[in-house]
Short mmCIF file of C-alpha atoms in Angstrom, two decimals:
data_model
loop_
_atom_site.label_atom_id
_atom_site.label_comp_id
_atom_site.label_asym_id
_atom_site.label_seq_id
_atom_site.Cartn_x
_atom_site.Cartn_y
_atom_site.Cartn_z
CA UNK A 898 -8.38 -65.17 -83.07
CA UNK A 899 -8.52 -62.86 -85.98
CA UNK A 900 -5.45 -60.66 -86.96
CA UNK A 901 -6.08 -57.35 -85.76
CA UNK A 902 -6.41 -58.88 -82.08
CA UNK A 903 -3.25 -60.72 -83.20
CA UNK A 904 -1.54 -57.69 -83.80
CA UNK A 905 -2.81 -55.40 -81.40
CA UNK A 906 -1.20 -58.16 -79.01
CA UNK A 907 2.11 -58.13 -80.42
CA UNK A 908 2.60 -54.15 -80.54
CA UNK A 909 1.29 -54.29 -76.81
CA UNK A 910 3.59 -56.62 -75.85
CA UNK A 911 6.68 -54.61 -78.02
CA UNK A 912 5.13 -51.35 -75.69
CA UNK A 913 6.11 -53.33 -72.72
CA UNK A 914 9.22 -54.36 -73.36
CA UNK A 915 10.42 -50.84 -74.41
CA UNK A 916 8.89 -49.51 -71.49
CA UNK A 917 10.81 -52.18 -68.84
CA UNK A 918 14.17 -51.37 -71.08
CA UNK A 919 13.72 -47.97 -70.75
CA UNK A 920 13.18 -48.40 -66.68
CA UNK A 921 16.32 -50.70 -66.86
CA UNK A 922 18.40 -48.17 -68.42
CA UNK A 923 17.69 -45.38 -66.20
CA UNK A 924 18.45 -47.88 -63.34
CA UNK A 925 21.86 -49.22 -64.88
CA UNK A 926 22.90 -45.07 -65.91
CA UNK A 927 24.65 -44.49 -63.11
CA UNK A 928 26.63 -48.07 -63.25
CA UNK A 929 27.11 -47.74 -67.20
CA UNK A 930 29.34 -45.06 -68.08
CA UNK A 931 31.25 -44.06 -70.88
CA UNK A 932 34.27 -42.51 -69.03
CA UNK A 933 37.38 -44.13 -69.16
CA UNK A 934 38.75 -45.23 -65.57
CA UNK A 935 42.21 -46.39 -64.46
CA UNK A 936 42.91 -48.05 -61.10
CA UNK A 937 45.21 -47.19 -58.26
CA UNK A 938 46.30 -49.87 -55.46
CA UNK A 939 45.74 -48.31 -51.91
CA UNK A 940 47.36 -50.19 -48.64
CA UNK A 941 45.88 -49.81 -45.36
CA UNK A 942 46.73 -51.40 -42.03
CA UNK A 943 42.84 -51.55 -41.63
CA UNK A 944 40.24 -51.24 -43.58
CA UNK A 945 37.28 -50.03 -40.58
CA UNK A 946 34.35 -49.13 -42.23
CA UNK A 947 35.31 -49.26 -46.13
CA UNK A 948 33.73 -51.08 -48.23
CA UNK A 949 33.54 -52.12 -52.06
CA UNK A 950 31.96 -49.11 -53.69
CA UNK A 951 33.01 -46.35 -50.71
CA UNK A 952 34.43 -43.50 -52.27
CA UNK A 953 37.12 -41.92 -53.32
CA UNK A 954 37.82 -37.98 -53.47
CA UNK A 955 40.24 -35.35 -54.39
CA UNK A 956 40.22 -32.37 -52.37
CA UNK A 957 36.76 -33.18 -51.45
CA UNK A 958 35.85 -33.60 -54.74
CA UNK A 959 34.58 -37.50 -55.54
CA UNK A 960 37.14 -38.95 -58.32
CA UNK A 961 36.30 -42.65 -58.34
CA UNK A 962 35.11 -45.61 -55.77
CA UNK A 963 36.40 -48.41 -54.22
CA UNK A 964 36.55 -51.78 -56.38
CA UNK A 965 37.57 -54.25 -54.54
CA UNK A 966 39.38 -54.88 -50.75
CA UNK A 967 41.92 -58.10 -50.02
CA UNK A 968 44.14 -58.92 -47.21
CA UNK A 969 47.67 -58.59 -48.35
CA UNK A 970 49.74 -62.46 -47.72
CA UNK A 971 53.07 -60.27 -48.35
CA UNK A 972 55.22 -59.47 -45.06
CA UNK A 973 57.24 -57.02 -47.03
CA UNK A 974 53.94 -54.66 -48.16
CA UNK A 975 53.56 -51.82 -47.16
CA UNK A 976 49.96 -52.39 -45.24
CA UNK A 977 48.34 -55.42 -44.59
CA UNK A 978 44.87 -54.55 -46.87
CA UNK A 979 45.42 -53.50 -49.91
CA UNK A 980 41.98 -51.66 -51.99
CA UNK A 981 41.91 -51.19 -55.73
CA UNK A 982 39.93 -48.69 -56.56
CA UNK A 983 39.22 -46.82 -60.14
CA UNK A 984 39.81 -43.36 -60.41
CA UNK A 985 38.24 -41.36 -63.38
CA UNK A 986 40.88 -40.82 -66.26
CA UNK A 987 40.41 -37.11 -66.20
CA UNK A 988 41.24 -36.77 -62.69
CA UNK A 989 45.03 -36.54 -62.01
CA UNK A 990 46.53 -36.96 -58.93
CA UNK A 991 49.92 -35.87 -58.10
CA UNK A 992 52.39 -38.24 -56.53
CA UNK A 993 52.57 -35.58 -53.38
CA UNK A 994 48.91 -36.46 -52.51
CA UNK A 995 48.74 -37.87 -49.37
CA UNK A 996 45.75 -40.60 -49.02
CA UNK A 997 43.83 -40.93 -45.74
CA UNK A 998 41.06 -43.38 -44.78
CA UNK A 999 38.44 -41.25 -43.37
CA UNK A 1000 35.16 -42.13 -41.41
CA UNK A 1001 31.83 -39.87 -41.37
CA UNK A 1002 28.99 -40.34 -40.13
CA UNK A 1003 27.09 -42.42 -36.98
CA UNK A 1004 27.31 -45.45 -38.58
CA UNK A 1005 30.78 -45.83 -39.51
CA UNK A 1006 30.95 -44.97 -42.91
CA UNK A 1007 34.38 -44.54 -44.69
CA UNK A 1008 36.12 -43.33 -47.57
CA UNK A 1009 39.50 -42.85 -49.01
CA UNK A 1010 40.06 -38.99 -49.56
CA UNK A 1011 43.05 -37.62 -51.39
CA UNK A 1012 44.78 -34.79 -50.08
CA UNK A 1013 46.61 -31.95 -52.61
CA UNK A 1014 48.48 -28.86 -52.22
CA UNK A 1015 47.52 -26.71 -55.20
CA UNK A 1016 50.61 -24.54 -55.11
CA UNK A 1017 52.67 -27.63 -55.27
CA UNK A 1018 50.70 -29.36 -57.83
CA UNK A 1019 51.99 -26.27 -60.09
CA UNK A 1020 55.32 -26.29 -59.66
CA UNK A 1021 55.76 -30.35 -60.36
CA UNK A 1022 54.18 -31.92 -63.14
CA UNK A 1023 54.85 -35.72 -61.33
CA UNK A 1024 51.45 -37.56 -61.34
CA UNK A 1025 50.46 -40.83 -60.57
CA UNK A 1026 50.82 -43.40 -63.28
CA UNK A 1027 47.38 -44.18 -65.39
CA UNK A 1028 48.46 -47.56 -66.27
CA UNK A 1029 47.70 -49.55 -62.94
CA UNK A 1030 51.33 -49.77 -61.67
CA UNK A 1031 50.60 -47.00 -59.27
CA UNK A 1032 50.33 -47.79 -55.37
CA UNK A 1033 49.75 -45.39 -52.45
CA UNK A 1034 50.07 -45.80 -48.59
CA UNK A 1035 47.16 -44.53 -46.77
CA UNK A 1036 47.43 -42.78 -43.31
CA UNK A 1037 45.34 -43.93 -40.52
CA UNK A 1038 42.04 -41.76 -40.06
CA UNK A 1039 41.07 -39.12 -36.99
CA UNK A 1040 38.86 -41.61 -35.43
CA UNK A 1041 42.00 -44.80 -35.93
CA UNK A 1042 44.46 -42.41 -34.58
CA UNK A 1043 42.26 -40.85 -31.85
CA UNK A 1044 41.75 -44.71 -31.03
CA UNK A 1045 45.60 -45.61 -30.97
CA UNK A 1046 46.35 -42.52 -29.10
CA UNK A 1047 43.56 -43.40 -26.66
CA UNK A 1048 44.62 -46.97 -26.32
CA UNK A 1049 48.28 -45.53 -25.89
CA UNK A 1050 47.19 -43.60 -22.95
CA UNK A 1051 44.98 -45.80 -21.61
CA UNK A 1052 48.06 -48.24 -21.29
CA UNK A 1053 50.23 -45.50 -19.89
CA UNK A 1054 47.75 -44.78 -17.27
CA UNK A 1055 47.17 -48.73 -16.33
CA UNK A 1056 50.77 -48.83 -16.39
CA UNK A 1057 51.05 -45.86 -13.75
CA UNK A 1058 48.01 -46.69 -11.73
CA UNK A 1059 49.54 -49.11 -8.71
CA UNK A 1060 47.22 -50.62 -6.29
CA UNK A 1061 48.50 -47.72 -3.99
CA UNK A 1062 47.36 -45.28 -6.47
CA UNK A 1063 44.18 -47.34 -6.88
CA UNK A 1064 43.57 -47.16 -3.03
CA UNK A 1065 44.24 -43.48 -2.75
CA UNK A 1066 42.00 -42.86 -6.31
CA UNK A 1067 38.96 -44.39 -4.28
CA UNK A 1068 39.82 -42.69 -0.92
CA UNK A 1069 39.56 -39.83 -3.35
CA UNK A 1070 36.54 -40.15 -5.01
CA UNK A 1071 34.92 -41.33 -1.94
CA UNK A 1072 35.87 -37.87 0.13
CA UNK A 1073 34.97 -35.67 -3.05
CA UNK A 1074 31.75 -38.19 -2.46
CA UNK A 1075 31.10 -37.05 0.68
CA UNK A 1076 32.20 -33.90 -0.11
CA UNK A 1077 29.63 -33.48 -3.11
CA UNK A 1078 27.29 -34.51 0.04
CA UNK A 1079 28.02 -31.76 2.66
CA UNK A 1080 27.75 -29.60 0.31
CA UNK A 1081 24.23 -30.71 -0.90
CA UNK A 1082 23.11 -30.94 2.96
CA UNK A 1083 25.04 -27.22 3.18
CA UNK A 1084 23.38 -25.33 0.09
CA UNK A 1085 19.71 -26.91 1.60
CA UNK A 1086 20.77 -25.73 5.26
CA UNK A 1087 21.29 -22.62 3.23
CA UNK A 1088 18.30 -22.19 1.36
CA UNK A 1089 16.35 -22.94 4.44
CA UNK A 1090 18.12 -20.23 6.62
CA UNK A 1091 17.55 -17.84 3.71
CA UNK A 1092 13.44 -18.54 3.73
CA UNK A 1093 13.70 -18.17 7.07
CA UNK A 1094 15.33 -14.88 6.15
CA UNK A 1095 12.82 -13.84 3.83
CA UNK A 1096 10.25 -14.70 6.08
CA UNK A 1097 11.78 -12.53 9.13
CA UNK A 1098 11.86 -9.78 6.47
CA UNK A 1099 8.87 -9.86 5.62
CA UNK A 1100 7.90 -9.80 9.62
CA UNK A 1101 9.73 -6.65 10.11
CA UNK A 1102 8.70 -4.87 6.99
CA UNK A 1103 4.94 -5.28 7.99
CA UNK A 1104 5.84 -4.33 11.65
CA UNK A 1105 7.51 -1.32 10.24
CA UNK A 1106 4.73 -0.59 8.53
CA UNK A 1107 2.32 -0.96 11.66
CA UNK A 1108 4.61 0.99 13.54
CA UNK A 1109 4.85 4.17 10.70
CA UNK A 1110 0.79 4.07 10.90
CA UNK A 1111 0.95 3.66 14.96
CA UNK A 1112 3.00 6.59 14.62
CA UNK A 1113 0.72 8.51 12.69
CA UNK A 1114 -2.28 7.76 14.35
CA UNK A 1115 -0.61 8.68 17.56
CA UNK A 1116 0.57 12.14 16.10
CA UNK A 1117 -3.39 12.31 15.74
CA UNK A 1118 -4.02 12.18 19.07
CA UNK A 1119 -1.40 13.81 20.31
CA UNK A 1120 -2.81 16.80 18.36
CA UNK A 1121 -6.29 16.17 19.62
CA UNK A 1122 -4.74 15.97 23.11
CA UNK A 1123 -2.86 19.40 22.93
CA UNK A 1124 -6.35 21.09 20.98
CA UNK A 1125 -8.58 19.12 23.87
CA UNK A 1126 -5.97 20.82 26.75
CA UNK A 1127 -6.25 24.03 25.04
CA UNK A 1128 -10.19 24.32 25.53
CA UNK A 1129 -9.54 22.88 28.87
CA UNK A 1130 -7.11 25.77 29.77
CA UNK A 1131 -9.19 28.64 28.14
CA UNK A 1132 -12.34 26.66 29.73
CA UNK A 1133 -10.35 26.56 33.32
CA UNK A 1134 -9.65 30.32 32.61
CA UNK A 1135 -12.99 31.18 32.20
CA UNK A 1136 -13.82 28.87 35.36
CA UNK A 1137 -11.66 30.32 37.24
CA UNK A 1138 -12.85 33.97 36.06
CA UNK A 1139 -16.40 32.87 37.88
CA UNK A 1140 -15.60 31.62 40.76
CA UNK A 1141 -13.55 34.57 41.64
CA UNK A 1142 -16.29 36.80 40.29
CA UNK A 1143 -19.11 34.36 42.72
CA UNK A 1144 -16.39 35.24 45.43
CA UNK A 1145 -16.59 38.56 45.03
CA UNK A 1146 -20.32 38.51 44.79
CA UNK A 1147 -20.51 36.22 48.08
CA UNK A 1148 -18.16 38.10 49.78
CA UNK A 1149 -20.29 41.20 48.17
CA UNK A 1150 -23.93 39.47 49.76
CA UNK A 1151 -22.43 38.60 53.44
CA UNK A 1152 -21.16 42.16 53.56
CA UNK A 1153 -24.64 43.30 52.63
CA UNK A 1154 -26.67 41.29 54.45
CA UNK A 1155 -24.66 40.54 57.21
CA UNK A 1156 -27.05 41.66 60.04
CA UNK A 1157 -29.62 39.72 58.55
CA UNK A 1158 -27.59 36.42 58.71
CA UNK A 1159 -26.93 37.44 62.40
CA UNK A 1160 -30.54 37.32 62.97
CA UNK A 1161 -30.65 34.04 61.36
CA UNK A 1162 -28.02 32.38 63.90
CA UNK A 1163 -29.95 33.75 66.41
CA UNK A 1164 -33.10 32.13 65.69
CA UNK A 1165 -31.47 28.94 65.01
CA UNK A 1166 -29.49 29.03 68.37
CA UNK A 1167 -33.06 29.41 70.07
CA UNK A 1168 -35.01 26.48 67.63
CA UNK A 1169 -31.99 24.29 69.37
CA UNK A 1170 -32.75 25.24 72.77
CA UNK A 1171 -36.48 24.68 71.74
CA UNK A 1172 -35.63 20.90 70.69
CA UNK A 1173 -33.01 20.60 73.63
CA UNK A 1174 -36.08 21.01 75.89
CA UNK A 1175 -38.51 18.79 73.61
CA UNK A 1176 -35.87 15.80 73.77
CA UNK A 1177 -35.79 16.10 77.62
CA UNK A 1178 -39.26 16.06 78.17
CA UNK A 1179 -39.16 13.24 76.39
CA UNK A 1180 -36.32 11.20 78.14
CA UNK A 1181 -38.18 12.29 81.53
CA UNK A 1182 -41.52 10.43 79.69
CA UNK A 1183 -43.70 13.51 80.03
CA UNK A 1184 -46.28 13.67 77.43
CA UNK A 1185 -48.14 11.24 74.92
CA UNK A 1186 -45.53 11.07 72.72
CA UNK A 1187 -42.95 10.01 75.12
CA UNK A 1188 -44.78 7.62 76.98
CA UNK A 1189 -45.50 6.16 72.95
CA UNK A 1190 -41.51 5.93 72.31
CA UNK A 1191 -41.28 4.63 76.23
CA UNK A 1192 -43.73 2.58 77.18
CA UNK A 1193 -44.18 -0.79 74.61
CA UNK A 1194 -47.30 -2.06 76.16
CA UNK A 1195 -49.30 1.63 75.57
CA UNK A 1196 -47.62 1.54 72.07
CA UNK A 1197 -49.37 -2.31 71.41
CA UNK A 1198 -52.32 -1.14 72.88
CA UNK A 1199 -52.85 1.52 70.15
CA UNK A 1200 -51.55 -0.57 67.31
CA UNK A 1201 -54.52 -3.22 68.52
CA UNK A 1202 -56.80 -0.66 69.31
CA UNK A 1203 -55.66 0.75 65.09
CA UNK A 1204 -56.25 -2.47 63.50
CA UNK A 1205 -59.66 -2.92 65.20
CA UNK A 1206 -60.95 0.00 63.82
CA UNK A 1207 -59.16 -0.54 60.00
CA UNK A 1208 -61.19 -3.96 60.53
CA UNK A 1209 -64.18 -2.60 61.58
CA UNK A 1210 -64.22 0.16 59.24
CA UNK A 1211 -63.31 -1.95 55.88
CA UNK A 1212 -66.24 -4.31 56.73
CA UNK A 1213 -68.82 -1.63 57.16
CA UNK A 1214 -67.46 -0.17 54.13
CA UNK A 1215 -67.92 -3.61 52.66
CA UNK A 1216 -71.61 -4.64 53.75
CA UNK A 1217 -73.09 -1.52 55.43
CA UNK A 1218 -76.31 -3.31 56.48
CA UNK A 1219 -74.13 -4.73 59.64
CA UNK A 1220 -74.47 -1.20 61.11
CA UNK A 1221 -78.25 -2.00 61.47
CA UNK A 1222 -78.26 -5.85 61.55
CA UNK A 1223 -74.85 -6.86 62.70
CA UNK A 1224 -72.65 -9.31 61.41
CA UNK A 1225 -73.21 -12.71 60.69
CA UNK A 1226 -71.12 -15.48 62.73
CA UNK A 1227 -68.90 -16.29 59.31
CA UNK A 1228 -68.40 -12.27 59.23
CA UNK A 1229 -67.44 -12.45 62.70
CA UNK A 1230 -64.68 -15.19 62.37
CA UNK A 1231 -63.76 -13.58 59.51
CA UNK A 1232 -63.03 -10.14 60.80
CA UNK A 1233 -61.28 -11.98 63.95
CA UNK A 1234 -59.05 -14.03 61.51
CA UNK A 1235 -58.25 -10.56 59.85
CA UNK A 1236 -57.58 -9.07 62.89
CA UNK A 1237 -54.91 -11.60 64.02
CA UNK A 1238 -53.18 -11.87 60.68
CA UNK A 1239 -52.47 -8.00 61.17
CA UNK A 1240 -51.40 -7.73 64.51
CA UNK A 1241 -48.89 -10.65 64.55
CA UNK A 1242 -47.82 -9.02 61.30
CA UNK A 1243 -47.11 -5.86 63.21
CA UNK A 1244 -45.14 -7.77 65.95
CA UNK A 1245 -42.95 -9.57 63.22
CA UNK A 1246 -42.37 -6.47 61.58
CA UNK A 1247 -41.64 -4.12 65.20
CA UNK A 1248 -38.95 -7.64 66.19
CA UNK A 1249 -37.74 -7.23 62.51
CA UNK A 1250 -36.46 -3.81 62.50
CA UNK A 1251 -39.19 -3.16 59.51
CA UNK A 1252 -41.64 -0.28 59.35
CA UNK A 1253 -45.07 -1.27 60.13
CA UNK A 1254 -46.62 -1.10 57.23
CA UNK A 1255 -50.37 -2.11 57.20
CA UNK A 1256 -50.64 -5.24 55.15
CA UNK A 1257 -53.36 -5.42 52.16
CA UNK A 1258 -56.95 -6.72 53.99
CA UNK A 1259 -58.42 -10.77 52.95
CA UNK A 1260 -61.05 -10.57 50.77
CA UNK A 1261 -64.05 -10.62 52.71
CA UNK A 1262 -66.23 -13.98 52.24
CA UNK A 1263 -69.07 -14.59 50.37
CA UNK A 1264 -72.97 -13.83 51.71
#
């Protein structure tokens, strides 16, 4: 290896080391001070949450930390833990402080905080001795005395609490139980009846409604009814009007032709003699016609003797050559057949009540 690598190695390696001392120093800083401390011996009755390096303030201001914690073997001390701790030498603490162990946070944490009146601090000059000799008593925390005080009345209560006052404790919770459960059944018994409520409002405000426009609607009518009897009084008016005035102009035309409607009676009283006469002539059966509306055998006779000649008449009017040649034998049966379907026709008819009506002729049969 030739020197400059040598070298080069060596200065590295001094680079390093400089750089992890450097690293180590800044780490140690806050552990290596040049400040003068001097130690004060705290006694507790218990030491919850402290521990070595906790620390220690003045008026909220941090003066020191926590060196070291120890049961106490002493009966006669004044606490049963006893915590050294070093206090900076510029801090001074009068002998009034009071010392309290103190707990903050969720996990317990605790300190020892001095207390100090400012106003006596300036009247006395009495500090605590910087030599080591010096001892304090610290007061129980808010959380150790909130826990004795709880424990106290926790005790009182057990204390008070008989199995009377147990029994009547449970009947008492149980009826504010059932209570609690009334109540819930009541406020939903409650809120029911009050949708109902809302609902039934509702109801009524949309029948009021239909009722205002019923209202309306009939006020329409009502005012078409009293325009509509208007007309009909000025139209019964004018009604009225003509008929009086076609009274007076009947009454006018009798007056006027009154010897002319004389004349008219006249001639009708002698048309009903006329037909007077003509209906007894025919009860009596004089005459053709009476003997027709009499006599049912004369009356058949003509109907035969009528549907002969429609016979007769549709088949010349069919094949005239039978004028000059006569019919043939299928003619002949078929004019007969004719003639039969036409008379018992009429006879059905005549029981029947019906008016004999001639009935449409069968075609006539092929040549």
């Amino acid at each position: 290896m030739r020197p400059v690598q040598k070298l080069e190695i060596k200065v590295g390696l001094l680079i390093v080391v400089a750089i992890v001392a450097t690293i180590a120093m800044i780490l140690l800083s806050d552990k290596i001070t040049l400040e003068r401390n001097y130690r004060l011996s705290v006694y507790l009755t218990d030491a919850g949450g402290l521990r070595i390096e906790s620390p220690v303030t003045l008026s909220g201001i941090t003066i020191g930390a926590v060196e070291s914690i120890s049961a106490v073997d002493n009966p006669s001390a004044p606490g049963a833990i006893r915590a050294i701790v070093k206090i900076k030498s510029s801090a001074d603490i009068p002998q009034q402080a009071s010392v309290s162990l103190v707990t903050s946070g969720l996990f317990g944490d605790a300190s020892l905080a001095f207390n100090d009146d400012p106003m006596l601090h300036k009247k006395t000059d009495r500090l605590l001795a910087k030599d080591g000799t010096a001892s304090v008593v610290a007061m129980p925390g808010f959380f150790d005395e909130a826990s004795a005080q709880a424990k106290s009345i926790l005790k009182s209560v057990n204390q008070l609490i008989t199995p009377e006052s147990a029994a009547d404790a449970k009947r008492l919770v149980k009826n504010a139980a059932d209570l609690t459960g009334e109540g819930a059944e009541l406020a939903k018994t409650l809120n029911g009846q009050r949708e109902r409520m809302v609902t039934i409002l509702a109801n009524l405000e949309a029948t009021s409604a239909s009722l205002r426009s019923s209202a309306t609607k009939l006020d329409t009518v009502l005012d078409k009814v009293d325009g509509t009897l208007g007309r009909v009084d000025t139209r019964s008016a004018q009604i009225l009007a003509s008929i009086a005035s076609a009274a007076d102009s009947i009454d006018q035309t009798v007056k006027t032709n009154a010897a002319n409607v004389a004349e008219v009676l006249v001639n009708l009283r002698a048309a009903s003699a006329s037909a007077a006469k003509v209906l007894a002539t025919i009860d009596h059966g004089d005459g053709i016609i009476s003997r027709l509306l009499i006599d049912p055998v004369l009356a058949k006779r003509i109907d035969d003797t009528t549907v002969d000649l429609a016979v007769t008449a549709k088949r010349i009017a069919d094949s005239p050559s039978t004028v000059v040649w006569g019919a043939s034998r299928s003619e002949r049966k078929a004019d007969q057949a004719e003639r039969d379907r036409l008379k018992m026709q009429k006879a059905v008819n005549a029981d029947l009540g019906a008016p004999a009506t001639m009935p449409p002729a069968a075609p006539a049969p092929a040549k």
